[in-house]
CSV table of C-alpha atoms in Angstrom, one decimal:
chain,number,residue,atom,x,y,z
A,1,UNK,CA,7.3,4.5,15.2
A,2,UNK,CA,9.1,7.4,13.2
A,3,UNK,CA,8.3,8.4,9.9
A,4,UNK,CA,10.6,6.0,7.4
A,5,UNK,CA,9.2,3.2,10.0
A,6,UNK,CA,6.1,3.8,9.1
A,7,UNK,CA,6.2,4.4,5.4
A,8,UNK,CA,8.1,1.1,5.3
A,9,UNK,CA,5.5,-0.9,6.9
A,10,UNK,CA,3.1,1.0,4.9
A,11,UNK,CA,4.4,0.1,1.8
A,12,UNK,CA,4.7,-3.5,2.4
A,13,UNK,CA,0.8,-3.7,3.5
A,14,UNK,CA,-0.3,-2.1,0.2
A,15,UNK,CA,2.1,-4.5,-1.8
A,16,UNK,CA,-0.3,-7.1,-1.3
A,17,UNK,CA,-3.0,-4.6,-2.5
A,18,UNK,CA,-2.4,-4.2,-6.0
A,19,UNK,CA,-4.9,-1.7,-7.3
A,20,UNK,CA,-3.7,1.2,-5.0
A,21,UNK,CA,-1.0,3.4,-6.4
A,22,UNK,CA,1.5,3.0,-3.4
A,23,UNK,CA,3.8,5.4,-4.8
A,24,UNK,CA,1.1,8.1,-4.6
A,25,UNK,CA,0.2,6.8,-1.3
A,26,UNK,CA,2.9,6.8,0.8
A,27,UNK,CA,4.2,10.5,-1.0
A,28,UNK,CA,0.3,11.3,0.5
A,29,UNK,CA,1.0,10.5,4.0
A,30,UNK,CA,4.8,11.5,3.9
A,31,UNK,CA,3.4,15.0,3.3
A,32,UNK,CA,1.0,14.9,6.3
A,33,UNK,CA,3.7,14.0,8.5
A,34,UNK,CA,5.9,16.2,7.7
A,35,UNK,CA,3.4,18.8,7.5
A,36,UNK,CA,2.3,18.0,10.8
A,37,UNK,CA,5.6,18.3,12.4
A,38,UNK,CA,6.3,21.5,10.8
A,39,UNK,CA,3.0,22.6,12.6
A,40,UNK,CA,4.5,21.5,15.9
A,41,UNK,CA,3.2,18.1,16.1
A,42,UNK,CA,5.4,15.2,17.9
A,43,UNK,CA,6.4,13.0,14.8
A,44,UNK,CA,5.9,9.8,16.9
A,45,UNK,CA,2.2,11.0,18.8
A,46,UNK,CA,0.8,12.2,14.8
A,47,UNK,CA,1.3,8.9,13.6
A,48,UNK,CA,-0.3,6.7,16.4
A,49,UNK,CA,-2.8,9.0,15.6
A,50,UNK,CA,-3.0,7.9,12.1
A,51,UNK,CA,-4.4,4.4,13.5
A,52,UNK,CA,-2.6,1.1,12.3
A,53,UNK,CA,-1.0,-0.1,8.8
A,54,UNK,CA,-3.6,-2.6,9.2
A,55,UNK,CA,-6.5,-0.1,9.2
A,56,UNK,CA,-5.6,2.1,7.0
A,57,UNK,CA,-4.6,-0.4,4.2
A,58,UNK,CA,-8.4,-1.7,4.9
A,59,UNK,CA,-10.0,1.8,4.6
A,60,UNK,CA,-8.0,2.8,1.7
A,61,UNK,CA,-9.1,-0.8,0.6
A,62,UNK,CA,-12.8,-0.2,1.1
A,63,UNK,CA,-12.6,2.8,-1.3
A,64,UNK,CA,-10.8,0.9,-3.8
A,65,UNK,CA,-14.0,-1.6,-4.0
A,66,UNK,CA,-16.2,1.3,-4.3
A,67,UNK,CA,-14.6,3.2,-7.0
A,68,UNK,CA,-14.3,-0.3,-8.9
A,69,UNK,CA,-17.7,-0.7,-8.4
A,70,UNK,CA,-18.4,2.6,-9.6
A,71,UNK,CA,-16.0,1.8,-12.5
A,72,UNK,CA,-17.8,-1.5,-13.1
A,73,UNK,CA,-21.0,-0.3,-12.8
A,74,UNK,CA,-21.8,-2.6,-10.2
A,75,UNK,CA,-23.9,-0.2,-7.8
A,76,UNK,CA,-27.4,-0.2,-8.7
A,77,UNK,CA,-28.3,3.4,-8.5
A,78,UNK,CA,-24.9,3.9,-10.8
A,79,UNK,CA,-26.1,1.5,-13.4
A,80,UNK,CA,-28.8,4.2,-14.2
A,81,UNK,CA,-26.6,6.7,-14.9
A,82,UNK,CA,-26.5,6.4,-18.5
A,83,UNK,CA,-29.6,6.9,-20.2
A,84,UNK,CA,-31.5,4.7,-22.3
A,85,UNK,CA,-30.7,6.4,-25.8
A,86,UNK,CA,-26.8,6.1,-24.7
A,87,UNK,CA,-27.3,2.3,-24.0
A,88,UNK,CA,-29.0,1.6,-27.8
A,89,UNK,CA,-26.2,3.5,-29.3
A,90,UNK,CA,-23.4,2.3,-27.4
A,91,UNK,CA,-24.6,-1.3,-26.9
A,92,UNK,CA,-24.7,-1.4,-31.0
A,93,UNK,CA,-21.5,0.0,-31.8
A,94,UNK,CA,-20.0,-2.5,-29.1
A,95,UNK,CA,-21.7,-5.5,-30.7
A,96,UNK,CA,-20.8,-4.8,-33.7
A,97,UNK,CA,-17.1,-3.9,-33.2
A,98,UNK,CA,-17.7,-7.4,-31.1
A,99,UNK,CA,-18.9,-9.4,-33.9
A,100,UNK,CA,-15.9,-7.8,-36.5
A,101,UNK,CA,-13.1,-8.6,-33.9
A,102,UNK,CA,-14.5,-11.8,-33.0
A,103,UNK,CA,-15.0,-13.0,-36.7
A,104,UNK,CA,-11.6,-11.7,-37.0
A,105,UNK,CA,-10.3,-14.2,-33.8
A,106,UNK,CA,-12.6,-16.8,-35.5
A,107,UNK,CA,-10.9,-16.8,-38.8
A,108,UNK,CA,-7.6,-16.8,-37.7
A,109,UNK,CA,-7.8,-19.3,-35.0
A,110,UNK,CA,-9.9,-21.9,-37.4
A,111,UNK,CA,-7.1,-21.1,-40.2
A,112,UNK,CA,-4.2,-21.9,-37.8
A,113,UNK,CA,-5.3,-24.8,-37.1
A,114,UNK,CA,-6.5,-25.9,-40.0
A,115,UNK,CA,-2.3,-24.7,-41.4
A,116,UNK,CA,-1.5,-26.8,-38.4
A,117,UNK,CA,-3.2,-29.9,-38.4
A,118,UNK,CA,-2.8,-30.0,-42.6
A,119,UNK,CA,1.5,-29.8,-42.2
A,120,UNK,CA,1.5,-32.2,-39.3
A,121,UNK,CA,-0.4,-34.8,-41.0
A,122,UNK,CA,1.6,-34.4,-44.1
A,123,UNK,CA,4.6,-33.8,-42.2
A,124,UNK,CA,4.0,-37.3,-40.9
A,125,UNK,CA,3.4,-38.9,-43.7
A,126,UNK,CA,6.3,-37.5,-45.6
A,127,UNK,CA,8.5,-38.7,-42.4
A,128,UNK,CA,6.9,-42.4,-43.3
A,129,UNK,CA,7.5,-42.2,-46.6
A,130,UNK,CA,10.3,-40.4,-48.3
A,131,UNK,CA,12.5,-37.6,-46.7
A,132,UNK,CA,12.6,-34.5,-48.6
A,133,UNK,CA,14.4,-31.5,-47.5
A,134,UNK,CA,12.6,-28.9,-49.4
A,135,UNK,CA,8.7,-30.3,-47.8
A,136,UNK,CA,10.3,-30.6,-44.4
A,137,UNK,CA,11.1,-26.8,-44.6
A,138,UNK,CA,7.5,-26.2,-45.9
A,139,UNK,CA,5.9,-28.0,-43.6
A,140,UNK,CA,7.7,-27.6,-40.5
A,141,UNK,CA,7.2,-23.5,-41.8
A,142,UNK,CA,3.7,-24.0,-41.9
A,143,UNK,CA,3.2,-26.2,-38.8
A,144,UNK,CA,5.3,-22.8,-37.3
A,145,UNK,CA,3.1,-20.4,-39.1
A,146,UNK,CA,-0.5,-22.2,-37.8
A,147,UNK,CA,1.0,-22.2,-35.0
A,148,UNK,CA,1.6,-18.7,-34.9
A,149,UNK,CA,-1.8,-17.8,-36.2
A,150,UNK,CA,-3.7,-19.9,-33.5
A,151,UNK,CA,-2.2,-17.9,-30.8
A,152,UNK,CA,-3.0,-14.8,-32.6
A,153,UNK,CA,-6.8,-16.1,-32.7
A,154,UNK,CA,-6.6,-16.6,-29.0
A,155,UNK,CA,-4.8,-13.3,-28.1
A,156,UNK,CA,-7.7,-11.7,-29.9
A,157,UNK,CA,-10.3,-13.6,-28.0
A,158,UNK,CA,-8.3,-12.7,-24.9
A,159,UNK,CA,-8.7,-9.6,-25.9
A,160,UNK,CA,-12.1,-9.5,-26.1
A,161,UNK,CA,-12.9,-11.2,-23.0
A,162,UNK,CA,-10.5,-8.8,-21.0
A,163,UNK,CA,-10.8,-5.3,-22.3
A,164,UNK,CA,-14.5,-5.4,-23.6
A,165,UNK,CA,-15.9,-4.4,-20.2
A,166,UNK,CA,-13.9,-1.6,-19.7
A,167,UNK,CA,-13.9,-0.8,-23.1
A,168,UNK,CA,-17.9,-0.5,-23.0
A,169,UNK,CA,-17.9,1.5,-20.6
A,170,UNK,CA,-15.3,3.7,-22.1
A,171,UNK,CA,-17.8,3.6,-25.5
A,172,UNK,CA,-21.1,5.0,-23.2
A,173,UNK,CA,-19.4,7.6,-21.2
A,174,UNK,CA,-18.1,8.8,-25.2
A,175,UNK,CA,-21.4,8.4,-26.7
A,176,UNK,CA,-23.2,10.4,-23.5
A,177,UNK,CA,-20.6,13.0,-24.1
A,178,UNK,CA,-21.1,13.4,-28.1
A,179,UNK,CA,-24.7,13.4,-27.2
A,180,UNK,CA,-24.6,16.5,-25.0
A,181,UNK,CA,-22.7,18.2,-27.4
A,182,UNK,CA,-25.2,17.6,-30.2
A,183,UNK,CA,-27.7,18.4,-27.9
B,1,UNK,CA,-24.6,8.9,9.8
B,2,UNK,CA,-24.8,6.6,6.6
B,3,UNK,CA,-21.7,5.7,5.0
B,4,UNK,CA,-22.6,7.1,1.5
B,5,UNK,CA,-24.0,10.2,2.7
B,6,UNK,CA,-21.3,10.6,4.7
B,7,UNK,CA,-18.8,9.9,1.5
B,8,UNK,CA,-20.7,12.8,-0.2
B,9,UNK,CA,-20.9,15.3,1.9
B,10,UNK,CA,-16.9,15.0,2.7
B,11,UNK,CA,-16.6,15.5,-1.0
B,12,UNK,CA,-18.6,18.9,-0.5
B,13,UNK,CA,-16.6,19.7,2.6
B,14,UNK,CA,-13.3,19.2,0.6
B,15,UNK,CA,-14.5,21.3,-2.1
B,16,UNK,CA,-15.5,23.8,-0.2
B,17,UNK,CA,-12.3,24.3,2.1
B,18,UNK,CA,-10.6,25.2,-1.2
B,19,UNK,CA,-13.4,27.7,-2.9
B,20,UNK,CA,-11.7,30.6,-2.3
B,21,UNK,CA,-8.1,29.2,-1.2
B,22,UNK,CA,-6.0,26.2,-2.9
B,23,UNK,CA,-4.7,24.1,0.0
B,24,UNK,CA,-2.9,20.9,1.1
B,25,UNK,CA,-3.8,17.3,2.7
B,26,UNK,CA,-3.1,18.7,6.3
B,27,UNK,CA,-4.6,21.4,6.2
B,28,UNK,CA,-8.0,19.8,5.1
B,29,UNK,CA,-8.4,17.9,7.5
B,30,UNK,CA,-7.6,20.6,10.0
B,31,UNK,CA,-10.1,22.6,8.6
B,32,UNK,CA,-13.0,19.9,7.9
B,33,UNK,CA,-12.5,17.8,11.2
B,34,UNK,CA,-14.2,20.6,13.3
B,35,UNK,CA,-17.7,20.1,11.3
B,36,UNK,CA,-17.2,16.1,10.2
B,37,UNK,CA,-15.4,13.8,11.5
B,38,UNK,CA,-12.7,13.1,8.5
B,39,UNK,CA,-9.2,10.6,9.3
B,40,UNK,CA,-6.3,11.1,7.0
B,41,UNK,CA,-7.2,7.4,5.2
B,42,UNK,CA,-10.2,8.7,4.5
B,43,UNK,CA,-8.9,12.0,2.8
B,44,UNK,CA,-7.0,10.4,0.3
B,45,UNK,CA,-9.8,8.3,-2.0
B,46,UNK,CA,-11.5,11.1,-1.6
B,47,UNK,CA,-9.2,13.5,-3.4
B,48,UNK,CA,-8.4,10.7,-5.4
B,49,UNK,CA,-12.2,10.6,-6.9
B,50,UNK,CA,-12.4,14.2,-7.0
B,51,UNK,CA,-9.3,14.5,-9.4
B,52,UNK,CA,-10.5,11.8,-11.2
B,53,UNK,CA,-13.8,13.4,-11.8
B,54,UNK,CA,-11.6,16.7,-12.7
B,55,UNK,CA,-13.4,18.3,-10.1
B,56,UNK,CA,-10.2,19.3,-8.6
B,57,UNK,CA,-6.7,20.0,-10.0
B,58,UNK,CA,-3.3,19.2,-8.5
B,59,UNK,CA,0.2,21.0,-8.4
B,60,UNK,CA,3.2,21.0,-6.6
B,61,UNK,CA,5.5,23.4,-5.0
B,62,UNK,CA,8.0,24.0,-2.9
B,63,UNK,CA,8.0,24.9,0.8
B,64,UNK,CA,10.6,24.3,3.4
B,65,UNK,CA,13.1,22.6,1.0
B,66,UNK,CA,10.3,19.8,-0.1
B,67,UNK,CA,7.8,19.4,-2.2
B,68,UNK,CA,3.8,19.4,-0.9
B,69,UNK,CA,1.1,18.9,-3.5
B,70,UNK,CA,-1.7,21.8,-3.2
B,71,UNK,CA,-5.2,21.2,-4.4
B,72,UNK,CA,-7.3,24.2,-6.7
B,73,UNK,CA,-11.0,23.7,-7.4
B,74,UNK,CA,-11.8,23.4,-11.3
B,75,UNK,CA,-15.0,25.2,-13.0
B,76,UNK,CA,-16.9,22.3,-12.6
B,77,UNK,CA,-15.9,21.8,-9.1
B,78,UNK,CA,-17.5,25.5,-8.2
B,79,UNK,CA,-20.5,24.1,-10.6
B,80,UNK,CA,-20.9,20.8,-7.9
B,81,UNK,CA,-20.7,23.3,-5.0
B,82,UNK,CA,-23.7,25.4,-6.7
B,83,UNK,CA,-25.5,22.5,-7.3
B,84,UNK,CA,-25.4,21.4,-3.9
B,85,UNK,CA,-27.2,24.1,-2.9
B,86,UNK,CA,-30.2,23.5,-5.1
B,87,UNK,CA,-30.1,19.5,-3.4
B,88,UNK,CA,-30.3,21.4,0.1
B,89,UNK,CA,-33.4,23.0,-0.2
B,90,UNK,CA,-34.4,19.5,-1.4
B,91,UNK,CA,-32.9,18.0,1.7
B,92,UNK,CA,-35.0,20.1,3.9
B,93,UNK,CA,-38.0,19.5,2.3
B,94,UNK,CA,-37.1,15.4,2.5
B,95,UNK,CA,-36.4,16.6,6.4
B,96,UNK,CA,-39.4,18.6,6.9
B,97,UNK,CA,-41.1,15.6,5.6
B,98,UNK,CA,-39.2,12.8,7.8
B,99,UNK,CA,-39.4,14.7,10.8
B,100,UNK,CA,-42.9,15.8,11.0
């Protein structure tokens, strides 16, 4: 297999791995072989000597988990690394920015559907009764406008649910920092 | 020898082949293999990591009409490699102890 060979196949095998930066990659290991053939090795012998696509998509895998469980704080012994003091203080900003933003998804997802449910009932009735132009605007604004506002509510909540994590961790790696300054 | 010891001492070895000289992926490994084992899959995270913990810095430049990306150690890079030294005498005494 020569070099473009290889870092074809590569690519394709870390396609279906989505957290490695294949770019970064496969520049990585277009360096090696092309400083391994400028140190006189056979293009074709260094990279049977790199092992398989297979392999190496597994061990550069492997590592992946690992830093994401460093990153998620998964590892035990990792999940002492920040000390108790960093936890209190970091653990009350996050619930509190918690409880703000959610209040904030709360109200707009109970008003959009209240905006919503109000101008399709009297959007209905108005239909059953007498047409008029200028509440069928209104309405149909305001059945657009709940609408709106609902999914606004929920893209908060998503929000929430998605970035909090990452965000937390984000929050005790700044506090441990402020408090070694301080300290 | 255990995985995650393994994983840390590779992160020493790298260190230290570019303590007193900034060097590229190749020549790592050609300089580590000899005294750990260390495949070119296994390089990369590990670089990876180290940048990420700003342990190491990266730049490119240009040799042979292409580009190769050289690694420098930062200040707190030399700072882990100091500190390793102070968990060595620890290690032995762990040793000592294990092996008695």
């Amino acid at each position: 297999m020569n070099k473009y060979e290889f870092l074809y196949k590569l690519g394709n095998a870390l396609n279906q791995q989505k957290r490695t930066d294949q770019k970064e990659i496969l520049g990585y290991y277009e360096e090696l072989i092309q400083d391994a053939i400028d140190s006189g090795q056979g293009e074709e012998q260094f990279i049977a000597k790199l092992g398989s696509i297979d392999k190496i998509a597994r061990t550069l895998s492997k590592d992946e988990t690992f830093v994401e469980q460093v990153k998620t704080k998964q590892n035990f012994q990792l999940q002492m690394v920040f000390s108790t003091t960093v936890k209190i203080i970091g653990y009350f900003i996050f619930f509190t920015v918690v409880i703000v933003v959610g209040s904030i998804g709360i109200s707009f997802l109970g008003s959009g559907i209240s905006m919503f449910v109000f101008a399709a009932i009297r959007l209905s009735m108005m239909i059953a009764q007498t047409f008029d132009l200028y509440n069928l605007m209104m309405f149909v604004g305001l059945l657009i406008l709940g609408s709106g506002t609902v999914l606004f509510g929920i893209a908060i909540f998503k929000w929430l649910i998605i970035e909090s994590r990452p965000r937390l961790e984000k929050l005790l790696e700044m506090v441990q920092e402020a408090i070694k300054k301080v300290g | 020898m255990d995985i995650q010891l393994k994983k840390g001492f590779l992160e020493l070895l790298v260190l230290a082949s570019i303590k007193n000289q900034d060097s590229y992926g190749y020549k790592m490994i050609q300089d580590i293999s000899p005294i750990m084992e260390l495949s070119e899959s296994t390089l990369y995270p590990i670089l990876k990591r180290l940048d990420e913990q700003q342990l190491v810095q990266t730049y490119t430049t240009e040799y042979n009409s292409r580009l190769r990306k050289y690694y420098k150690i930062t200040a707190a890079g030399k700072l882990k490699l100091i500190e390793s030294a102070q968990d060595f005498k620890e290690i032995q005494k762990i040793y000592a102890y294990i092996l008695q």
